[in-house]
PDB file of C-alpha atoms in Angstrom:
ATOM      1  CA  MET A   1      71.751  -2.853 -13.827  1.00 34.00           C
ATOM      2  CA  SER A   2      74.954  -1.068 -12.877  1.00 34.00           C
ATOM      3  CA  PRO A   3      75.071   1.101  -9.730  1.00 39.00           C
ATOM      4  CA  SER A   4      75.438   4.214 -11.876  1.00 35.00           C
ATOM      5  CA  ALA A   5      72.340   3.323 -13.884  1.00 37.00           C
ATOM      6  CA  MET A   6      70.465   2.429 -10.713  1.00 42.00           C
ATOM      7  CA  ASN A   7      71.201   5.801  -9.174  1.00 42.00           C
ATOM      8  CA  GLN A   8      70.295   7.820 -12.255  1.00 44.00           C
ATOM      9  CA  VAL A   9      67.399  10.064 -11.216  1.00 43.00           C
ATOM     10  CA  PRO A  10      65.134  12.537 -12.989  1.00 51.00           C
ATOM     11  CA  ASP A  11      66.178  16.157 -13.313  1.00 56.00           C
ATOM     12  CA  HIS A  12      64.721  17.306 -10.019  1.00 73.00           C
ATOM     13  CA  GLN A  13      65.933  17.662  -6.473  1.00 89.00           C
ATOM     14  CA  PRO A  14      65.361  14.448  -4.462  1.00 94.00           C
ATOM     15  CA  LEU A  15      62.692  14.733  -1.792  1.00 96.00           C
ATOM     16  CA  PHE A  16      65.162  13.369   0.797  1.00 98.00           C
ATOM     17  CA  GLY A  17      68.923  13.667   0.697  1.00 97.00           C
ATOM     18  CA  LYS A  18      69.592  10.422   2.568  1.00 98.00           C
ATOM     19  CA  VAL A  19      67.146   7.611   3.379  1.00 98.00           C
ATOM     20  CA  ALA A  20      67.985   4.732   5.730  1.00 98.00           C
ATOM     21  CA  LEU A  21      65.996   1.500   5.468  1.00 98.00           C
ATOM     22  CA  ILE A  22      66.274  -0.583   8.640  1.00 97.00           C
ATOM     23  CA  GLY A  23      65.528  -4.070   7.380  1.00 95.00           C
ATOM     24  CA  VAL A  24      65.352  -4.656   3.639  1.00 94.00           C
ATOM     25  CA  GLY A  25      62.938  -7.528   3.034  1.00 92.00           C
ATOM     26  CA  LEU A  26      59.930  -7.490   0.713  1.00 93.00           C
ATOM     27  CA  ILE A  27      58.683  -4.043   1.766  1.00 95.00           C
ATOM     28  CA  GLY A  28      62.094  -2.463   2.312  1.00 96.00           C
ATOM     29  CA  SER A  29      63.513  -3.709  -0.990  1.00 96.00           C
ATOM     30  CA  SER A  30      60.381  -2.645  -2.868  1.00 96.00           C
ATOM     31  CA  LEU A  31      60.665   0.799  -1.322  1.00 97.00           C
ATOM     32  CA  ALA A  32      64.358   0.997  -2.231  1.00 97.00           C
ATOM     33  CA  ARG A  33      63.498   0.179  -5.839  1.00 97.00           C
ATOM     34  CA  ALA A  34      60.670   2.735  -5.882  1.00 97.00           C
ATOM     35  CA  LEU A  35      62.919   5.428  -4.394  1.00 97.00           C
ATOM     36  CA  HIS A  36      65.499   4.800  -7.097  1.00 96.00           C
ATOM     37  CA  ARG A  37      62.934   4.708  -9.887  1.00 95.00           C
ATOM     38  CA  HIS A  38      61.275   7.990  -8.917  1.00 96.00           C
ATOM     39  CA  GLY A  39      64.418   9.838  -7.826  1.00 96.00           C
ATOM     40  CA  LEU A  40      63.158  10.397  -4.297  1.00 97.00           C
ATOM     41  CA  ALA A  41      66.445   9.957  -2.443  1.00 97.00           C
ATOM     42  CA  GLY A  42      69.921  11.222  -3.109  1.00 97.00           C
ATOM     43  CA  GLU A  43      71.398   8.285  -1.171  1.00 97.00           C
ATOM     44  CA  ILE A  44      69.894   5.050   0.156  1.00 98.00           C
ATOM     45  CA  VAL A  45      71.485   3.213   3.060  1.00 98.00           C
ATOM     46  CA  GLY A  46      70.415  -0.267   4.130  1.00 97.00           C
ATOM     47  CA  HIS A  47      70.668  -2.148   7.395  1.00 97.00           C
ATOM     48  CA  ALA A  48      70.915  -5.923   7.767  1.00 96.00           C
ATOM     49  CA  ARG A  49      71.650  -7.947  10.883  1.00 93.00           C
ATOM     50  CA  THR A  50      74.721  -9.656   9.437  1.00 94.00           C
ATOM     51  CA  GLU A  51      77.627  -8.675   7.237  1.00 94.00           C
ATOM     52  CA  GLU A  52      76.484 -11.338   4.776  1.00 95.00           C
ATOM     53  CA  GLY A  53      73.098  -9.649   4.600  1.00 95.00           C
ATOM     54  CA  CYS A  54      74.740  -6.293   3.937  1.00 96.00           C
ATOM     55  CA  VAL A  55      76.774  -7.790   1.105  1.00 96.00           C
ATOM     56  CA  ARG A  56      73.591  -9.217  -0.406  1.00 95.00           C
ATOM     57  CA  LEU A  57      71.914  -5.786  -0.399  1.00 96.00           C
ATOM     58  CA  LEU A  58      74.847  -4.371  -2.339  1.00 96.00           C
ATOM     59  CA  GLU A  59      74.871  -7.317  -4.748  1.00 95.00           C
ATOM     60  CA  LEU A  60      71.199  -6.644  -5.497  1.00 95.00           C
ATOM     61  CA  GLU A  61      72.045  -2.949  -5.984  1.00 95.00           C
ATOM     62  CA  LEU A  62      69.301  -1.935  -3.560  1.00 96.00           C
ATOM     63  CA  CYS A  63      71.446   0.469  -1.535  1.00 96.00           C
ATOM     64  CA  ASP A  64      74.428   2.736  -1.963  1.00 97.00           C
ATOM     65  CA  SER A  65      75.865   1.366   1.279  1.00 97.00           C
ATOM     66  CA  ALA A  66      74.836  -1.113   3.962  1.00 97.00           C
ATOM     67  CA  HIS A  67      75.628  -1.473   7.666  1.00 97.00           C
ATOM     68  CA  SER A  68      74.979  -4.068  10.352  1.00 96.00           C
ATOM     69  CA  ASP A  69      75.163  -1.368  13.043  1.00 97.00           C
ATOM     70  CA  PRO A  70      71.811   0.513  13.143  1.00 97.00           C
ATOM     71  CA  ALA A  71      73.437   3.709  14.468  1.00 97.00           C
ATOM     72  CA  GLU A  72      75.852   3.765  11.538  1.00 97.00           C
ATOM     73  CA  ALA A  73      73.035   3.122   9.074  1.00 97.00           C
ATOM     74  CA  VAL A  74      71.004   6.134  10.233  1.00 98.00           C
ATOM     75  CA  GLN A  75      73.932   8.547  10.559  1.00 97.00           C
ATOM     76  CA  ASP A  76      72.962  11.872   8.898  1.00 97.00           C
ATOM     77  CA  ALA A  77      69.789  10.302   7.416  1.00 98.00           C
ATOM     78  CA  ASP A  78      66.908  12.668   6.674  1.00 98.00           C
ATOM     79  CA  LEU A  79      64.404   9.800   6.693  1.00 98.00           C
ATOM     80  CA  VAL A  80      64.616   6.480   8.553  1.00 98.00           C
ATOM     81  CA  ILE A  81      62.052   3.737   7.907  1.00 98.00           C
ATOM     82  CA  LEU A  82      61.835   0.639  10.069  1.00 98.00           C
ATOM     83  CA  CYS A  83      60.930  -2.302   7.806  1.00 96.00           C
ATOM     84  CA  VAL A  84      61.152  -5.138  10.334  1.00 94.00           C
ATOM     85  CA  PRO A  85      58.747  -7.385  12.295  1.00 91.00           C
ATOM     86  CA  VAL A  86      56.981  -5.484  15.064  1.00 92.00           C
ATOM     87  CA  SER A  87      58.837  -7.331  17.831  1.00 91.00           C
ATOM     88  CA  ALA A  88      62.191  -6.001  16.555  1.00 94.00           C
ATOM     89  CA  ASN A  89      61.258  -2.318  16.704  1.00 96.00           C
ATOM     90  CA  ALA A  90      62.161  -1.569  20.321  1.00 96.00           C
ATOM     91  CA  ASP A  91      65.690  -2.988  20.194  1.00 96.00           C
ATOM     92  CA  LEU A  92      66.410  -1.350  16.841  1.00 97.00           C
ATOM     93  CA  ALA A  93      65.018   2.013  17.939  1.00 97.00           C
ATOM     94  CA  GLU A  94      67.267   1.949  21.008  1.00 97.00           C
ATOM     95  CA  ALA A  95      70.288   0.896  18.949  1.00 97.00           C
ATOM     96  CA  MET A  96      69.858   3.496  16.221  1.00 98.00           C
ATOM     97  CA  ALA A  97      68.923   6.424  18.506  1.00 97.00           C
ATOM     98  CA  PRO A  98      72.528   7.671  18.999  1.00 97.00           C
ATOM     99  CA  GLY A  99      72.943   8.059  15.229  1.00 97.00           C
ATOM    100  CA  LEU A 100      69.760  10.037  14.582  1.00 98.00           C
ATOM    101  CA  LYS A 101      70.215  13.681  13.712  1.00 97.00           C
ATOM    102  CA  ARG A 102      67.914  16.468  14.834  1.00 97.00           C
ATOM    103  CA  GLY A 103      65.160  17.067  12.285  1.00 97.00           C
ATOM    104  CA  ALA A 104      65.212  13.499  10.948  1.00 98.00           C
ATOM    105  CA  ILE A 105      61.898  11.787  10.242  1.00 98.00           C
ATOM    106  CA  VAL A 106      61.424   8.253  11.575  1.00 98.00           C
ATOM    107  CA  SER A 107      58.659   6.049  10.206  1.00 98.00           C
ATOM    108  CA  ASP A 108      57.864   2.355   9.797  1.00 98.00           C
ATOM    109  CA  VAL A 109      55.769  -0.036   7.710  1.00 97.00           C
ATOM    110  CA  GLY A 110      54.224  -2.203  10.433  1.00 94.00           C
ATOM    111  CA  SER A 111      50.657  -3.491  10.464  1.00 93.00           C
ATOM    112  CA  VAL A 112      50.070  -2.603  14.153  1.00 95.00           C
ATOM    113  CA  LYS A 113      50.492   1.062  15.027  1.00 96.00           C
ATOM    114  CA  GLN A 114      49.836   1.382  18.768  1.00 95.00           C
ATOM    115  CA  ALA A 115      52.550  -1.184  19.491  1.00 95.00           C
ATOM    116  CA  VAL A 116      55.001   0.633  17.211  1.00 96.00           C
ATOM    117  CA  ILE A 117      54.387   3.928  19.001  1.00 96.00           C
ATOM    118  CA  ARG A 118      54.777   2.170  22.367  1.00 96.00           C
ATOM    119  CA  ASP A 119      58.080   0.547  21.393  1.00 96.00           C
ATOM    120  CA  VAL A 120      59.776   3.236  19.292  1.00 97.00           C
ATOM    121  CA  ASP A 121      58.763   6.659  20.576  1.00 96.00           C
ATOM    122  CA  PRO A 122      60.474   6.441  24.012  1.00 96.00           C
ATOM    123  CA  PHE A 123      63.905   5.995  22.397  1.00 97.00           C
ATOM    124  CA  LEU A 124      63.782   8.843  19.885  1.00 97.00           C
ATOM    125  CA  PRO A 125      65.871  11.916  20.757  1.00 96.00           C
ATOM    126  CA  GLU A 126      64.318  15.346  21.038  1.00 95.00           C
ATOM    127  CA  GLY A 127      63.904  17.018  17.670  1.00 96.00           C
ATOM    128  CA  VAL A 128      63.340  13.765  15.758  1.00 98.00           C
ATOM    129  CA  HIS A 129      59.910  13.552  14.099  1.00 98.00           C
ATOM    130  CA  PHE A 130      58.034  10.258  14.438  1.00 98.00           C
ATOM    131  CA  ILE A 131      55.355   9.488  11.814  1.00 98.00           C
ATOM    132  CA  PRO A 132      54.344   5.801  11.903  1.00 98.00           C
ATOM    133  CA  GLY A 133      53.046   4.375   8.633  1.00 97.00           C
ATOM    134  CA  HIS A 134      51.538   1.273   7.086  1.00 97.00           C
ATOM    135  CA  PRO A 135      51.576   0.577   3.340  1.00 96.00           C
ATOM    136  CA  ILE A 136      48.713  -1.845   2.714  1.00 93.00           C
ATOM    137  CA  ALA A 137      50.659  -3.836   0.181  1.00 90.00           C
ATOM    138  CA  GLY A 138      52.508  -7.103   0.131  1.00 82.00           C
ATOM    139  CA  THR A 139      52.729 -10.602  -1.266  1.00 80.00           C
ATOM    140  CA  GLU A 140      53.235 -14.015   0.322  1.00 79.00           C
ATOM    141  CA  HIS A 141      56.935 -13.794  -0.567  1.00 84.00           C
ATOM    142  CA  SER A 142      59.674 -12.395   1.642  1.00 85.00           C
ATOM    143  CA  GLY A 143      63.303 -11.341   1.463  1.00 90.00           C
ATOM    144  CA  PRO A 144      65.159  -8.638  -0.485  1.00 93.00           C
ATOM    145  CA  GLU A 145      64.892 -10.592  -3.749  1.00 93.00           C
ATOM    146  CA  ALA A 146      61.089 -10.525  -3.581  1.00 91.00           C
ATOM    147  CA  GLY A 147      60.638  -6.751  -3.867  1.00 92.00           C
ATOM    148  CA  PHE A 148      59.556  -4.751  -6.900  1.00 95.00           C
ATOM    149  CA  ALA A 149      59.124  -1.022  -7.439  1.00 94.00           C
ATOM    150  CA  GLU A 150      55.440  -1.243  -8.426  1.00 95.00           C
ATOM    151  CA  LEU A 151      54.342  -2.824  -5.131  1.00 94.00           C
ATOM    152  CA  PHE A 152      52.827   0.396  -3.749  1.00 95.00           C
ATOM    153  CA  GLU A 153      51.100   1.624  -6.902  1.00 94.00           C
ATOM    154  CA  ASN A 154      47.334   2.121  -6.504  1.00 91.00           C
ATOM    155  CA  ARG A 155      47.512   0.957  -2.884  1.00 93.00           C
ATOM    156  CA  TYR A 156      46.730   2.783   0.333  1.00 94.00           C
ATOM    157  CA  VAL A 157      49.331   3.951   2.817  1.00 97.00           C
ATOM    158  CA  ILE A 158      47.964   4.853   6.238  1.00 97.00           C
ATOM    159  CA  LEU A 159      49.946   7.310   8.338  1.00 98.00           C
ATOM    160  CA  THR A 160      49.204   7.434  12.078  1.00 97.00           C
ATOM    161  CA  PRO A 161      51.008  10.463  13.571  1.00 96.00           C
ATOM    162  CA  PRO A 162      50.839  10.648  17.367  1.00 93.00           C
ATOM    163  CA  PRO A 163      49.439  13.819  18.984  1.00 91.00           C
ATOM    164  CA  GLY A 164      51.663  16.834  18.405  1.00 92.00           C
ATOM    165  CA  ALA A 165      53.462  15.324  15.421  1.00 94.00           C
ATOM    166  CA  ASP A 166      55.225  17.781  13.124  1.00 96.00           C
ATOM    167  CA  GLU A 167      52.894  18.793  10.263  1.00 97.00           C
ATOM    168  CA  GLU A 168      55.743  19.498   7.848  1.00 97.00           C
ATOM    169  CA  ALA A 169      57.222  16.041   8.454  1.00 97.00           C
ATOM    170  CA  LEU A 170      53.795  14.467   7.895  1.00 98.00           C
ATOM    171  CA  GLU A 171      53.332  16.357   4.650  1.00 98.00           C
ATOM    172  CA  LYS A 172      56.786  15.420   3.366  1.00 97.00           C
ATOM    173  CA  LEU A 173      56.341  11.737   4.157  1.00 98.00           C
ATOM    174  CA  SER A 174      52.938  11.823   2.472  1.00 98.00           C
ATOM    175  CA  ARG A 175      54.557  13.228  -0.666  1.00 98.00           C
ATOM    176  CA  LEU A 176      57.058  10.378  -0.721  1.00 98.00           C
ATOM    177  CA  TRP A 177      54.375   7.687  -0.630  1.00 98.00           C
ATOM    178  CA  GLN A 178      52.276   9.530  -3.185  1.00 98.00           C
ATOM    179  CA  ALA A 179      55.296   9.678  -5.490  1.00 97.00           C
ATOM    180  CA  CYS A 180      55.523   5.881  -5.152  1.00 97.00           C
ATOM    181  CA  GLY A 181      51.973   5.668  -6.536  1.00 96.00           C
ATOM    182  CA  SER A 182      50.076   5.294  -3.261  1.00 96.00           C
ATOM    183  CA  THR A 183      46.992   6.990  -1.871  1.00 95.00           C
ATOM    184  CA  VAL A 184      47.753   8.376   1.592  1.00 97.00           C
ATOM    185  CA  GLU A 185      45.259   8.403   4.456  1.00 97.00           C
ATOM    186  CA  VAL A 186      45.847   9.801   7.955  1.00 97.00           C
ATOM    187  CA  MET A 187      44.248   7.825  10.765  1.00 96.00           C
ATOM    188  CA  ASP A 188      44.221   7.532  14.547  1.00 96.00           C
ATOM    189  CA  PRO A 189      46.521   4.652  15.604  1.00 96.00           C
ATOM    190  CA  ALA A 190      43.860   2.825  17.654  1.00 95.00           C
ATOM    191  CA  HIS A 191      41.323   3.125  14.848  1.00 96.00           C
ATOM    192  CA  HIS A 192      43.897   1.795  12.374  1.00 97.00           C
ATOM    193  CA  ASP A 193      44.508  -1.274  14.514  1.00 95.00           C
ATOM    194  CA  LYS A 194      40.798  -2.043  14.750  1.00 95.00           C
ATOM    195  CA  VAL A 195      40.208  -1.576  11.012  1.00 94.00           C
ATOM    196  CA  LEU A 196      43.162  -3.784  10.084  1.00 93.00           C
ATOM    197  CA  ALA A 197      42.059  -6.422  12.575  1.00 93.00           C
ATOM    198  CA  ILE A 198      38.998  -7.132  10.415  1.00 91.00           C
ATOM    199  CA  THR A 199      40.366  -6.366   6.930  1.00 88.00           C
ATOM    200  CA  SER A 200      43.738  -8.107   7.245  1.00 88.00           C
ATOM    201  CA  HIS A 201      44.545  -9.778  10.549  1.00 90.00           C
ATOM    202  CA  LEU A 202      41.398 -11.879  10.988  1.00 91.00           C
ATOM    203  CA  PRO A 203      41.450 -13.096   7.349  1.00 89.00           C
ATOM    204  CA  HIS A 204      45.029 -14.262   7.860  1.00 89.00           C
ATOM    205  CA  LEU A 205      44.066 -16.028  11.081  1.00 91.00           C
ATOM    206  CA  ILE A 206      41.220 -17.798   9.288  1.00 91.00           C
ATOM    207  CA  ALA A 207      43.523 -18.785   6.421  1.00 89.00           C
ATOM    208  CA  TYR A 208      46.114 -20.228   8.777  1.00 89.00           C
ATOM    209  CA  THR A 209      43.378 -22.176  10.567  1.00 90.00           C
ATOM    210  CA  ILE A 210      41.790 -23.614   7.403  1.00 86.00           C
ATOM    211  CA  VAL A 211      45.133 -24.703   5.970  1.00 86.00           C
ATOM    212  CA  GLY A 212      46.096 -26.152   9.357  1.00 86.00           C
ATOM    213  CA  THR A 213      42.827 -28.101   9.479  1.00 84.00           C
ATOM    214  CA  ALA A 214      43.535 -29.521   6.026  1.00 81.00           C
ATOM    215  CA  ALA A 215      47.035 -30.506   7.110  1.00 79.00           C
ATOM    216  CA  ASN A 216      45.554 -32.577   9.943  1.00 81.00           C
ATOM    217  CA  LEU A 217      43.319 -34.665   7.677  1.00 79.00           C
ATOM    218  CA  GLU A 218      44.018 -38.289   6.865  1.00 69.00           C
ATOM    219  CA  GLU A 219      46.828 -38.756   4.342  1.00 71.00           C
ATOM    220  CA  SER A 220      44.513 -39.732   1.469  1.00 68.00           C
ATOM    221  CA  GLU A 221      42.253 -36.741   2.051  1.00 74.00           C
ATOM    222  CA  ARG A 222      45.220 -34.395   2.378  1.00 71.00           C
ATOM    223  CA  ARG A 223      46.515 -35.455  -1.041  1.00 75.00           C
ATOM    224  CA  GLU A 224      43.131 -34.641  -2.555  1.00 78.00           C
ATOM    225  CA  VAL A 225      43.088 -31.239  -0.842  1.00 74.00           C
ATOM    226  CA  VAL A 226      46.367 -30.386  -2.558  1.00 72.00           C
ATOM    227  CA  LYS A 227      45.246 -31.901  -5.860  1.00 74.00           C
ATOM    228  CA  TYR A 228      41.984 -29.980  -6.057  1.00 73.00           C
ATOM    229  CA  SER A 229      43.130 -26.709  -4.498  1.00 69.00           C
ATOM    230  CA  ALA A 230      42.451 -24.722  -7.698  1.00 65.00           C
ATOM    231  CA  SER A 231      39.162 -23.717  -6.053  1.00 65.00           C
ATOM    232  CA  GLY A 232      38.843 -21.424  -3.021  1.00 74.00           C
ATOM    233  CA  PHE A 233      41.385 -23.325  -0.945  1.00 80.00           C
ATOM    234  CA  ARG A 234      44.190 -22.103  -3.224  1.00 80.00           C
ATOM    235  CA  ASP A 235      43.701 -18.510  -2.087  1.00 81.00           C
ATOM    236  CA  PHE A 236      43.818 -19.542   1.561  1.00 84.00           C
ATOM    237  CA  THR A 237      47.124 -21.357   1.008  1.00 84.00           C
ATOM    238  CA  ARG A 238      48.591 -18.224  -0.587  1.00 83.00           C
ATOM    239  CA  ILE A 239      47.682 -16.098   2.424  1.00 84.00           C
ATOM    240  CA  ALA A 240      48.857 -18.811   4.834  1.00 86.00           C
ATOM    241  CA  ALA A 241      52.280 -18.774   3.138  1.00 85.00           C
ATOM    242  CA  SER A 242      52.968 -15.280   4.504  1.00 83.00           C
ATOM    243  CA  ASP A 243      55.929 -14.582   6.778  1.00 83.00           C
ATOM    244  CA  PRO A 244      55.252 -16.534  10.038  1.00 88.00           C
ATOM    245  CA  ILE A 245      57.407 -14.270  12.229  1.00 87.00           C
ATOM    246  CA  MET A 246      55.711 -11.105  11.001  1.00 87.00           C
ATOM    247  CA  TRP A 247      52.254 -12.536  11.580  1.00 87.00           C
ATOM    248  CA  ARG A 248      53.129 -13.958  14.967  1.00 91.00           C
ATOM    249  CA  ASP A 249      54.096 -10.440  16.016  1.00 91.00           C
ATOM    250  CA  ILE A 250      50.971  -8.882  14.525  1.00 91.00           C
ATOM    251  CA  PHE A 251      48.623 -11.142  16.474  1.00 92.00           C
ATOM    252  CA  LEU A 252      50.517 -10.734  19.746  1.00 92.00           C
ATOM    253  CA  ASN A 253      50.695  -6.956  19.418  1.00 90.00           C
ATOM    254  CA  ASN A 254      47.125  -6.364  18.235  1.00 90.00           C
ATOM    255  CA  ARG A 255      45.535  -9.020  20.400  1.00 91.00           C
ATOM    256  CA  GLU A 256      42.666  -6.950  21.802  1.00 92.00           C
ATOM    257  CA  ALA A 257      41.343  -5.817  18.433  1.00 90.00           C
ATOM    258  CA  VAL A 258      41.881  -9.255  16.885  1.00 91.00           C
ATOM    259  CA  LEU A 259      40.116 -11.029  19.751  1.00 93.00           C
ATOM    260  CA  GLU A 260      37.184  -8.606  19.489  1.00 92.00           C
ATOM    261  CA  MET A 261      36.790  -9.292  15.772  1.00 92.00           C
ATOM    262  CA  LEU A 262      37.334 -13.020  16.288  1.00 92.00           C
ATOM    263  CA  GLN A 263      34.494 -13.076  18.829  1.00 93.00           C
ATOM    264  CA  ARG A 264      32.156 -11.345  16.379  1.00 91.00           C
ATOM    265  CA  PHE A 265      33.206 -13.753  13.644  1.00 91.00           C
ATOM    266  CA  SER A 266      32.584 -16.722  15.945  1.00 93.00           C
ATOM    267  CA  GLU A 267      29.056 -15.467  16.640  1.00 93.00           C
ATOM    268  CA  ASP A 268      28.400 -15.091  12.919  1.00 91.00           C
ATOM    269  CA  ILE A 269      29.732 -18.610  12.255  1.00 92.00           C
ATOM    270  CA  THR A 270      27.392 -19.982  14.916  1.00 93.00           C
ATOM    271  CA  ALA A 271      24.425 -18.250  13.252  1.00 92.00           C
ATOM    272  CA  LEU A 272      25.484 -19.627   9.863  1.00 92.00           C
ATOM    273  CA  GLN A 273      25.869 -23.094  11.302  1.00 93.00           C
ATOM    274  CA  ARG A 274      22.320 -22.879  12.693  1.00 93.00           C
ATOM    275  CA  ALA A 275      20.950 -21.720   9.318  1.00 92.00           C
ATOM    276  CA  ILE A 276      22.564 -24.693   7.551  1.00 93.00           C
ATOM    277  CA  ARG A 277      21.367 -27.169  10.186  1.00 93.00           C
ATOM    278  CA  TRP A 278      17.759 -25.966   9.993  1.00 94.00           C
ATOM    279  CA  GLY A 279      17.662 -25.499   6.236  1.00 93.00           C
ATOM    280  CA  GLU A 280      17.184 -21.721   6.353  1.00 91.00           C
ATOM    281  CA  GLY A 281      17.835 -21.108   2.665  1.00 91.00           C
ATOM    282  CA  GLU A 282      16.613 -17.514   2.681  1.00 92.00           C
ATOM    283  CA  THR A 283      19.061 -16.629   5.464  1.00 89.00           C
ATOM    284  CA  LEU A 284      21.958 -18.147   3.526  1.00 88.00           C
ATOM    285  CA  GLU A 285      20.996 -16.477   0.245  1.00 90.00           C
ATOM    286  CA  SER A 286      20.579 -13.094   1.917  1.00 91.00           C
ATOM    287  CA  LEU A 287      24.061 -13.349   3.434  1.00 89.00           C
ATOM    288  CA  PHE A 288      25.637 -14.423   0.137  1.00 88.00           C
ATOM    289  CA  ARG A 289      23.972 -11.599  -1.786  1.00 88.00           C
ATOM    290  CA  HIS A 290      25.156  -9.058   0.768  1.00 88.00           C
ATOM    291  CA  THR A 291      28.757 -10.293   0.701  1.00 84.00           C
ATOM    292  CA  ARG A 292      28.708 -10.322  -3.106  1.00 85.00           C
ATOM    293  CA  GLU A 293      27.867  -6.619  -3.077  1.00 82.00           C
ATOM    294  CA  ILE A 294      30.813  -5.973  -0.769  1.00 81.00           C
ATOM    295  CA  ARG A 295      33.079  -7.766  -3.232  1.00 80.00           C
ATOM    296  CA  ARG A 296      31.814  -5.575  -6.050  1.00 81.00           C
ATOM    297  CA  GLY A 297      32.619  -2.504  -3.975  1.00 77.00           C
ATOM    298  CA  VAL A 298      36.166  -3.772  -3.447  1.00 73.00           C
ATOM    299  CA  VAL A 299      36.573  -4.228  -7.198  1.00 73.00           C
ATOM    300  CA  GLU A 300      35.177  -0.767  -7.964  1.00 75.00           C
ATOM    301  CA  LEU A 301      37.717   0.799  -5.583  1.00 71.00           C
ATOM    302  CA  GLY A 302      40.542  -0.941  -7.411  1.00 69.00           C
ATOM    303  CA  GLN A 303      41.444  -3.077  -4.383  1.00 65.00           C
ATOM    304  CA  ALA A 304      40.793  -6.471  -5.986  1.00 62.00           C
ATOM    305  CA  GLY A 305      43.202  -8.889  -7.597  1.00 58.00           C
ATOM    306  CA  THR A 306      46.675  -9.319  -6.166  1.00 53.00           C
ATOM    307  CA  PHE A 307      49.160  -6.913  -4.668  1.00 46.00           C
ATOM    308  CA  ASP A 308      51.271  -7.316  -7.788  1.00 52.00           C
ATOM    309  CA  PRO A 309      50.291  -4.576 -10.278  1.00 50.00           C
ATOM    310  CA  ARG A 310      52.229  -6.437 -12.946  1.00 50.00           C
ATOM    311  CA  GLU A 311      49.313  -8.885 -13.040  1.00 51.00           C
ATOM    312  CA  PRO A 312      46.248  -7.183 -14.613  1.00 43.00           C
ATOM    313  CA  GLU A 313      43.091  -7.175 -12.538  1.00 45.00           C
ATOM    314  CA  LYS A 314      39.836  -8.380 -14.007  1.00 39.00           C
ATOM    315  CA  ALA A 315      37.265  -5.611 -14.197  1.00 36.00           C
ATOM    316  CA  SER A 316      34.277  -7.912 -13.777  1.00 34.00           C
ATOM    317  CA  THR A 317      33.152 -10.176 -10.954  1.00 34.00           C
ATOM    318  CA  ALA A 318      31.807 -12.632 -13.518  1.00 34.00           C
ATOM    319  CA  GLU A 319      35.080 -14.615 -13.369  1.00 33.00           C
ATOM    320  CA  PRO A 320      37.147 -15.560 -10.314  1.00 33.00           C
ATOM    321  CA  ILE A 321      39.646 -12.917  -9.171  1.00 31.00           C
ATOM    322  CA  ARG A 322      42.635 -13.842  -7.068  1.00 32.00           C
ATOM    323  CA  LYS A 323      42.298 -12.639  -3.521  1.00 32.00           C
ATOM    324  CA  GLU A 324      44.736 -10.161  -1.964  1.00 36.00           C
ATOM    325  CA  ASP A 325      45.849  -9.801   1.645  1.00 35.00           C
TER     326      ASP A 325
END
């Protein structure tokens, strides 16, 4: 697609004149594609750490321009979205602060919100509106080549404005995500972190552990694990293939909520272990029936299948459905 075709937008005024994406990996590149597709930005500027990375963003036609200097990238931007691992937020916020204009909206896509507020808010100049966000969407792939415009369709985006946040900025950011096909929810940052600890962070921790356990088996057993992974193990390997730097940061920055949920999970595993040891079939069946009902609820809410809407979801639980993050 040529740059002129890429930038062709519908006959309406863009929601934002200039959008700066700080970090253009899976989420950032998907957002760039969605912004182009729906005509939500008059201009899109990207930031990459190296000049080579900036050149790659232009080669992929994701941005109108790209800069390795964060302050240059955000110059005159109406909306700035941090799309980087949580540990990078503080340094980038400090570096880009001199380029932020009064009235700009700053947001992010991180999976831990209290840490983002802690690391970003102190560096933002007066008059800049901070609305942290978290699109609950992704795949096991990473990098600017991995993005696609449909990533956010029929997915939730949680916005966690700190106390006193500008209502107009919140409403405008909500409209952007809705235009990308998402359902927007507003949530307290601490509550978000606790909810995501059980729905996303703990499942990833379990997946990493199971795959790590398999990797430590004897060589002959390990070959069979790979050979027969078309069963449940396959889904764990997909989750465990997620970006290691991003997930390292998530666990370190949401440690209290994750440890709380991990303790509860450990207690439940102990009870399950006891039921298996003592042949308590009714206990096992009751648990499995209850969890099956939860799965049906997930399917009914349209949150089953993968995060790739290009792959149709099965409407029934009668056949296996690939698990999402």
